[in-house]
């Protein structure tokens, strides 16, 4: 055996060891994928991947090899993500609306590999997850233009699901018509009430009548089914593709920063590690106050005293108790730290009810 073959023999032995380690790693990926399915988490966790590679680089003694190690590990991460995606293809994700609606767009953005299934309303999607029909639901919680989605907030308060991910979808309203229809033929526009409101300036400028529909995608479906070419819809570009309509005018809405936030809700809570310090940790709380003076000030002061920055504070009426309200707080920070746990204990002492609705990054 010549010297080259001798050296190749050493590489072959290492390759054999790497093959065994590769199989072990992919089996571990299967367990990670199962956890992500249960907790409705995305396949890609960029922060985690960066941390793993950074720790591994520290073990490379030869500085010349470090950049090659990073390249090697990036390939390993891509392979792991591809395998996890394949394992999660059977995941069932519920949304409210029809294909092409913003809920459908959000569900596909959160889980592009999963089977997304339409539900007639928010409650059907939410309770379907509780009953095990679906793995998770993707439902809207807030629009930057119109505010919170009360029906979903109420489900979160009364239900048992947890928010483990938040997805943002930019809302772009477009004028959709049947093929070949021109602007001067339009007499009436159909869409969801919020979309009509957000495009009110454009509608008034053209002197059109309006017709409110249950959602933007259903409005597009309605227009596609009509013989009357004077009716147009306001909806997304994706909706036009679904129902065979043309986009006559794009971005006809007044507000240019119109975004809807969707919560990914699952049966199992996913708490961050107490050591996580990415700076992107957030949590959501819902609570009711005691019937006494200063009842709301106390929990807000506790949040401030523990240096958690509130990004959202809302109140909603409790339908079963007239003139009683529950409160929703969304804040920045890691609730799993000792500071976060201390805060929760203090809040429990001053609130009538308190619920950790979810955590996300």
Coordinates of C-alpha atoms in Angstrom, one line a residue:
X1 CA 0.0 0.0 0.0
X2 CA 1.5 3.4 -1.1
X3 CA 1.5 6.5 1.1
X4 CA -1.5 8.0 -0.6
X5 CA -3.6 4.9 0.0
X6 CA -2.5 4.9 3.6
X7 CA -3.6 8.5 4.1
X8 CA -6.9 7.8 2.3
X9 CA -7.5 4.9 4.7
X10 CA -7.3 7.3 7.6
X11 CA -9.9 9.5 5.9
X12 CA -12.2 6.5 5.2
X13 CA -12.1 5.6 8.9
X14 CA -13.0 9.1 9.8
X15 CA -15.8 9.1 7.2
X16 CA -17.2 5.9 8.7
X17 CA -17.2 7.5 12.2
X18 CA -18.9 10.6 10.7
X19 CA -21.6 8.4 9.1
X20 CA -22.5 6.9 12.4
X21 CA -22.5 10.4 14.1
X22 CA -24.6 11.7 11.2
X23 CA -27.2 9.0 11.7
X24 CA -27.3 9.8 15.5
X25 CA -27.7 13.5 14.7
X26 CA -30.6 12.9 12.3
X27 CA -32.4 10.7 14.8
X28 CA -32.0 13.5 17.3
X29 CA -33.5 15.8 14.6
X30 CA -36.6 13.5 14.5
X31 CA -37.1 14.1 18.2
X32 CA -36.7 17.9 17.7
X33 CA -39.2 17.8 14.8
X34 CA -41.7 16.0 17.0
X35 CA -41.3 18.7 19.7
X36 CA -41.7 21.5 17.1
X37 CA -44.9 19.8 15.8
X38 CA -46.4 19.5 19.3
X39 CA -45.5 23.2 20.1
X40 CA -46.3 24.6 16.7
X41 CA -42.8 26.0 16.3
X42 CA -41.1 26.9 13.0
X43 CA -38.4 24.6 11.5
X44 CA -35.9 27.4 11.2
X45 CA -34.5 28.8 14.5
X46 CA -31.8 31.1 13.2
X47 CA -30.6 32.2 16.7
X48 CA -30.2 28.6 17.8
X49 CA -28.2 27.7 14.7
X50 CA -25.9 30.7 15.1
X51 CA -25.2 29.8 18.7
X52 CA -24.4 26.1 17.9
X53 CA -22.0 27.1 15.2
X54 CA -20.3 29.8 17.4
X55 CA -19.8 27.2 20.2
X56 CA -18.4 24.7 17.7
X57 CA -15.9 27.2 16.2
X58 CA -14.4 27.6 19.7
X59 CA -13.4 23.9 19.5
X60 CA -11.4 24.3 16.2
X61 CA -7.8 24.8 17.2
X62 CA -6.4 25.6 13.7
X63 CA -7.7 29.1 12.9
X64 CA -7.3 28.4 9.1
X65 CA -10.0 25.7 9.4
X66 CA -12.6 27.8 11.2
X67 CA -14.2 29.3 8.1
X68 CA -14.4 25.8 6.6
X69 CA -16.0 24.5 9.7
X70 CA -18.7 27.3 9.5
X71 CA -19.4 26.3 5.9
X72 CA -19.6 22.6 6.8
X73 CA -22.0 23.3 9.7
X74 CA -24.2 25.5 7.5
X75 CA -24.6 22.5 5.2
X76 CA -25.4 20.3 8.1
X77 CA -28.0 22.8 9.3
X78 CA -29.6 22.9 5.9
X79 CA -29.8 19.1 5.8
X80 CA -31.3 19.0 9.2
X81 CA -34.0 21.6 8.3
X82 CA -34.8 19.7 5.1
X83 CA -35.3 16.4 7.1
X84 CA -37.4 18.1 9.7
X85 CA -39.6 19.7 7.0
X86 CA -40.2 16.3 5.4
X87 CA -41.2 14.9 8.8
X88 CA -43.6 17.8 9.4
X89 CA -45.3 17.6 6.0
X90 CA -48.3 15.8 7.6
X91 CA -48.9 18.6 10.1
X92 CA -52.5 20.0 10.1
X93 CA -52.8 23.7 10.5
X94 CA -56.1 25.5 10.8
X95 CA -57.0 29.0 9.7
X96 CA -60.2 31.0 9.3
X97 CA -61.4 31.9 5.9
X98 CA -60.8 30.5 2.4
X99 CA -57.8 29.9 0.2
X100 CA -56.2 33.2 -0.7
X101 CA -57.4 35.1 2.4
X102 CA -54.8 36.7 4.7
X103 CA -55.3 33.9 7.2
X104 CA -54.3 31.4 4.5
X105 CA -51.3 33.5 3.6
X106 CA -50.2 33.7 7.2
X107 CA -50.7 29.9 7.7
X108 CA -48.5 29.2 4.7
X109 CA -45.9 31.7 5.8
X110 CA -45.7 30.0 9.2
X111 CA -45.8 26.4 7.9
X112 CA -45.1 26.3 4.2
X113 CA -44.7 22.5 4.2
X114 CA -47.8 21.7 6.2
X115 CA -51.4 20.9 5.3
X116 CA -53.3 24.1 5.9
X117 CA -57.1 23.7 6.3
X118 CA -59.8 26.3 6.1
X119 CA -62.4 26.8 8.9
X120 CA -65.6 28.8 8.7
X121 CA -64.7 30.9 11.7
X122 CA -62.2 31.6 14.5
X123 CA -63.9 29.4 17.1
X124 CA -64.0 26.3 14.8
X125 CA -60.3 26.6 14.2
X126 CA -59.5 27.3 17.9
X127 CA -61.6 24.5 19.3
X128 CA -60.4 22.1 16.6
X129 CA -56.9 22.4 18.0
X130 CA -58.2 21.9 21.5
X131 CA -60.0 18.7 20.4
X132 CA -56.9 17.4 18.6
X133 CA -58.4 17.7 15.0
X134 CA -55.5 20.1 14.1
X135 CA -52.0 20.5 15.4
X136 CA -52.3 24.3 15.6
X137 CA -54.3 27.3 14.4
X138 CA -53.0 30.5 12.9
X139 CA -55.5 33.3 13.9
X140 CA -55.3 37.1 13.7
X141 CA -54.8 39.0 16.9
X142 CA -54.1 42.6 15.8
X143 CA -54.1 44.8 12.8
X144 CA -51.9 48.0 12.9
X145 CA -54.8 50.0 11.3
X146 CA -57.9 48.5 12.9
X147 CA -56.7 47.3 16.3
X148 CA -57.1 44.0 18.1
X149 CA -59.3 41.1 16.9
X150 CA -61.7 40.8 19.8
X151 CA -63.2 37.5 18.9
X152 CA -59.8 35.8 18.9
X153 CA -58.7 37.6 22.1
X154 CA -61.9 36.2 23.8
X155 CA -61.0 32.7 22.7
X156 CA -57.5 33.1 24.1
X157 CA -58.9 34.3 27.4
X158 CA -61.4 31.5 27.9
X159 CA -59.6 28.7 26.0
X160 CA -56.7 26.4 26.8
X161 CA -54.3 27.0 23.9
X162 CA -50.9 28.8 24.0
X163 CA -49.2 31.2 21.7
X164 CA -45.8 29.9 20.7
X165 CA -45.2 32.0 17.5
X166 CA -46.3 35.3 16.0
X167 CA -46.4 35.8 12.3
X168 CA -46.7 39.2 10.6
X169 CA -48.4 39.6 7.2
X170 CA -48.3 42.9 5.3
X171 CA -51.8 43.8 4.1
X172 CA -51.8 45.1 0.5
X173 CA -55.2 45.8 -0.9
X174 CA -55.6 45.5 -4.6
X175 CA -58.5 46.1 -7.0
X176 CA -59.5 42.8 -8.6
X177 CA -61.7 42.5 -11.7
X178 CA -62.8 39.9 -14.2
X179 CA -60.4 39.6 -17.1
X180 CA -60.6 42.4 -19.6
X181 CA -62.6 44.8 -17.4
X182 CA -61.5 48.4 -17.4
X183 CA -61.6 51.0 -14.6
X184 CA -64.4 53.0 -16.1
X185 CA -66.7 50.0 -16.1
X186 CA -66.6 49.6 -12.3
X187 CA -69.6 50.8 -10.4
X188 CA -69.4 48.8 -7.1
X189 CA -66.6 47.3 -5.0
X190 CA -67.0 44.4 -2.7
X191 CA -64.8 43.5 0.3
X192 CA -64.5 43.1 4.0
X193 CA -65.6 46.1 6.0
X194 CA -62.1 46.9 7.2
X195 CA -60.7 46.7 3.7
X196 CA -63.4 49.0 2.4
X197 CA -62.5 51.5 5.2
X198 CA -58.8 51.3 4.6
X199 CA -59.4 52.0 0.9
X200 CA -62.1 54.6 1.5
X201 CA -60.2 57.5 -0.1
X202 CA -59.7 55.6 -3.4
X203 CA -63.3 54.4 -3.4
X204 CA -64.7 58.0 -2.9
X205 CA -62.4 59.4 -5.5
X206 CA -63.9 57.1 -8.1
X207 CA -67.5 57.5 -6.8
X208 CA -68.1 53.7 -6.4
X209 CA -70.8 52.0 -4.3
X210 CA -69.6 49.5 -1.7
X211 CA -70.8 46.1 -0.5
X212 CA -69.5 44.5 2.7
X213 CA -68.6 40.8 2.7
X214 CA -67.4 38.4 5.3
X215 CA -63.8 38.5 4.2
X216 CA -61.7 39.7 1.3
X217 CA -61.2 36.3 -0.3
X218 CA -64.9 35.5 -0.3
X219 CA -65.5 38.9 -1.9
X220 CA -63.2 38.0 -4.7
X221 CA -64.9 34.6 -5.1
X222 CA -68.2 36.4 -5.3
X223 CA -67.0 38.7 -8.1
X224 CA -65.5 35.8 -10.0
X225 CA -68.9 34.0 -9.9
X226 CA -70.9 37.1 -11.2
X227 CA -71.7 37.8 -14.8
X228 CA -71.9 41.5 -13.9
X229 CA -68.5 43.1 -15.0
X230 CA -69.3 46.4 -13.1
X231 CA -68.5 44.7 -9.8
X232 CA -64.9 44.6 -8.5
X233 CA -63.3 43.2 -5.3
X234 CA -60.6 44.5 -3.0
X235 CA -58.3 41.7 -1.9
X236 CA -54.8 40.3 -2.1
X237 CA -52.8 39.4 -5.2
X238 CA -52.8 35.8 -4.0
X239 CA -56.6 35.8 -4.0
X240 CA -56.6 37.0 -7.6
X241 CA -54.6 34.0 -8.6
X242 CA -56.9 31.6 -6.7
X243 CA -60.1 32.8 -8.4
X244 CA -58.8 33.8 -11.8
X245 CA -59.2 37.5 -11.5
X246 CA -57.0 40.3 -12.8
X247 CA -55.2 42.9 -10.6
X248 CA -56.4 46.2 -12.1
X249 CA -54.8 48.5 -9.5
X250 CA -52.3 47.6 -6.8
X251 CA -52.0 49.0 -3.3
X252 CA -55.1 51.2 -3.2
X253 CA -55.2 51.4 0.6
X254 CA -54.5 54.7 2.4
X255 CA -52.3 53.4 5.2
X256 CA -48.9 52.4 3.9
X257 CA -47.8 50.4 6.9
X258 CA -50.8 48.1 7.2
X259 CA -49.8 44.8 8.9
X260 CA -51.8 42.1 10.6
X261 CA -50.2 39.9 13.4
X262 CA -51.3 36.3 13.6
X263 CA -50.8 34.1 16.6
X264 CA -49.9 30.4 16.2
X265 CA -51.8 28.6 18.9
X266 CA -51.1 25.0 20.1
X267 CA -52.0 22.8 23.0
X268 CA -48.6 22.8 24.6
X269 CA -46.7 25.7 26.0
X270 CA -43.1 26.4 24.9
X271 CA -41.2 28.3 27.5
X272 CA -37.8 29.8 26.7
X273 CA -34.8 28.6 28.7
X274 CA -34.0 30.8 31.7
X275 CA -30.6 31.5 30.1
X276 CA -31.9 32.7 26.7
X277 CA -30.7 36.2 26.0
X278 CA -31.4 36.9 22.3
X279 CA -33.2 40.2 23.1
X280 CA -36.2 39.0 21.1
X281 CA -38.1 37.1 23.8
X282 CA -41.7 38.2 24.4
X283 CA -44.6 37.0 26.5
X284 CA -48.3 37.5 26.7
X285 CA -50.4 37.7 29.9
X286 CA -54.1 37.9 30.5
X287 CA -55.5 38.9 33.9
X288 CA -58.5 40.2 35.8
X289 CA -58.3 42.6 38.7
X290 CA -59.8 42.6 42.1
X291 CA -62.8 44.9 42.8
X292 CA -60.9 47.5 44.8
X293 CA -59.3 51.0 44.3
X294 CA -56.0 50.9 42.3
X295 CA -56.6 47.4 41.2
X296 CA -55.2 48.0 37.7
X297 CA -52.3 50.2 38.8
X298 CA -50.8 47.4 41.0
X299 CA -50.1 44.8 38.2
X300 CA -48.8 47.5 35.9
X301 CA -46.4 48.8 38.6
X302 CA -45.2 45.3 39.2
X303 CA -44.4 44.9 35.5
X304 CA -42.5 48.1 35.5
X305 CA -40.7 47.3 38.7
X306 CA -39.3 44.2 37.1
X307 CA -38.1 46.1 34.0
X308 CA -40.4 44.4 31.5
X309 CA -41.3 46.8 28.7
X310 CA -45.0 46.6 27.8
X311 CA -45.6 46.9 24.0
X312 CA -49.3 46.3 24.3
X313 CA -52.1 46.8 26.9
X314 CA -55.7 46.1 26.0
X315 CA -59.0 45.6 27.9
X316 CA -61.9 43.5 26.8
X317 CA -65.4 43.1 28.4
X318 CA -66.1 39.7 30.1
X319 CA -69.3 38.8 28.4
X320 CA -70.6 36.6 31.2
X321 CA -70.1 39.3 33.8
X322 CA -71.5 42.7 32.8
X323 CA -69.2 45.7 33.3
X324 CA -66.3 43.5 34.2
X325 CA -63.1 43.4 32.1
X326 CA -60.1 41.3 31.5
X327 CA -56.7 42.8 30.4
X328 CA -54.2 41.7 27.9
X329 CA -50.5 42.6 28.2
X330 CA -47.8 41.9 25.7
X331 CA -44.2 42.6 26.9
X332 CA -40.6 42.2 26.0
X333 CA -38.3 39.9 28.0
X334 CA -37.7 36.4 29.1
X335 CA -40.5 35.2 31.5
X336 CA -38.5 32.1 32.5
X337 CA -35.7 34.0 34.3
X338 CA -35.8 34.3 38.1
X339 CA -36.9 37.9 37.6
X340 CA -39.8 36.8 35.4
X341 CA -40.9 34.1 37.8
X342 CA -40.8 36.5 40.7
X343 CA -42.9 38.9 38.8
X344 CA -45.5 36.2 38.1
X345 CA -45.8 35.4 41.8
X346 CA -46.3 39.0 42.7
X347 CA -48.9 39.4 40.0
X348 CA -50.8 36.3 41.2
X349 CA -51.0 38.0 44.6
X350 CA -52.7 41.2 43.3
X351 CA -54.8 39.8 40.4
X352 CA -58.1 38.0 40.7
X353 CA -57.0 35.7 37.8
X354 CA -53.8 35.6 35.7
X355 CA -52.9 33.4 32.8
X356 CA -49.6 33.2 30.8
X357 CA -51.0 33.0 27.3
X358 CA -47.8 32.5 25.5
X359 CA -44.2 33.2 24.8
X360 CA -42.5 33.8 21.4
X361 CA -39.5 35.3 19.7

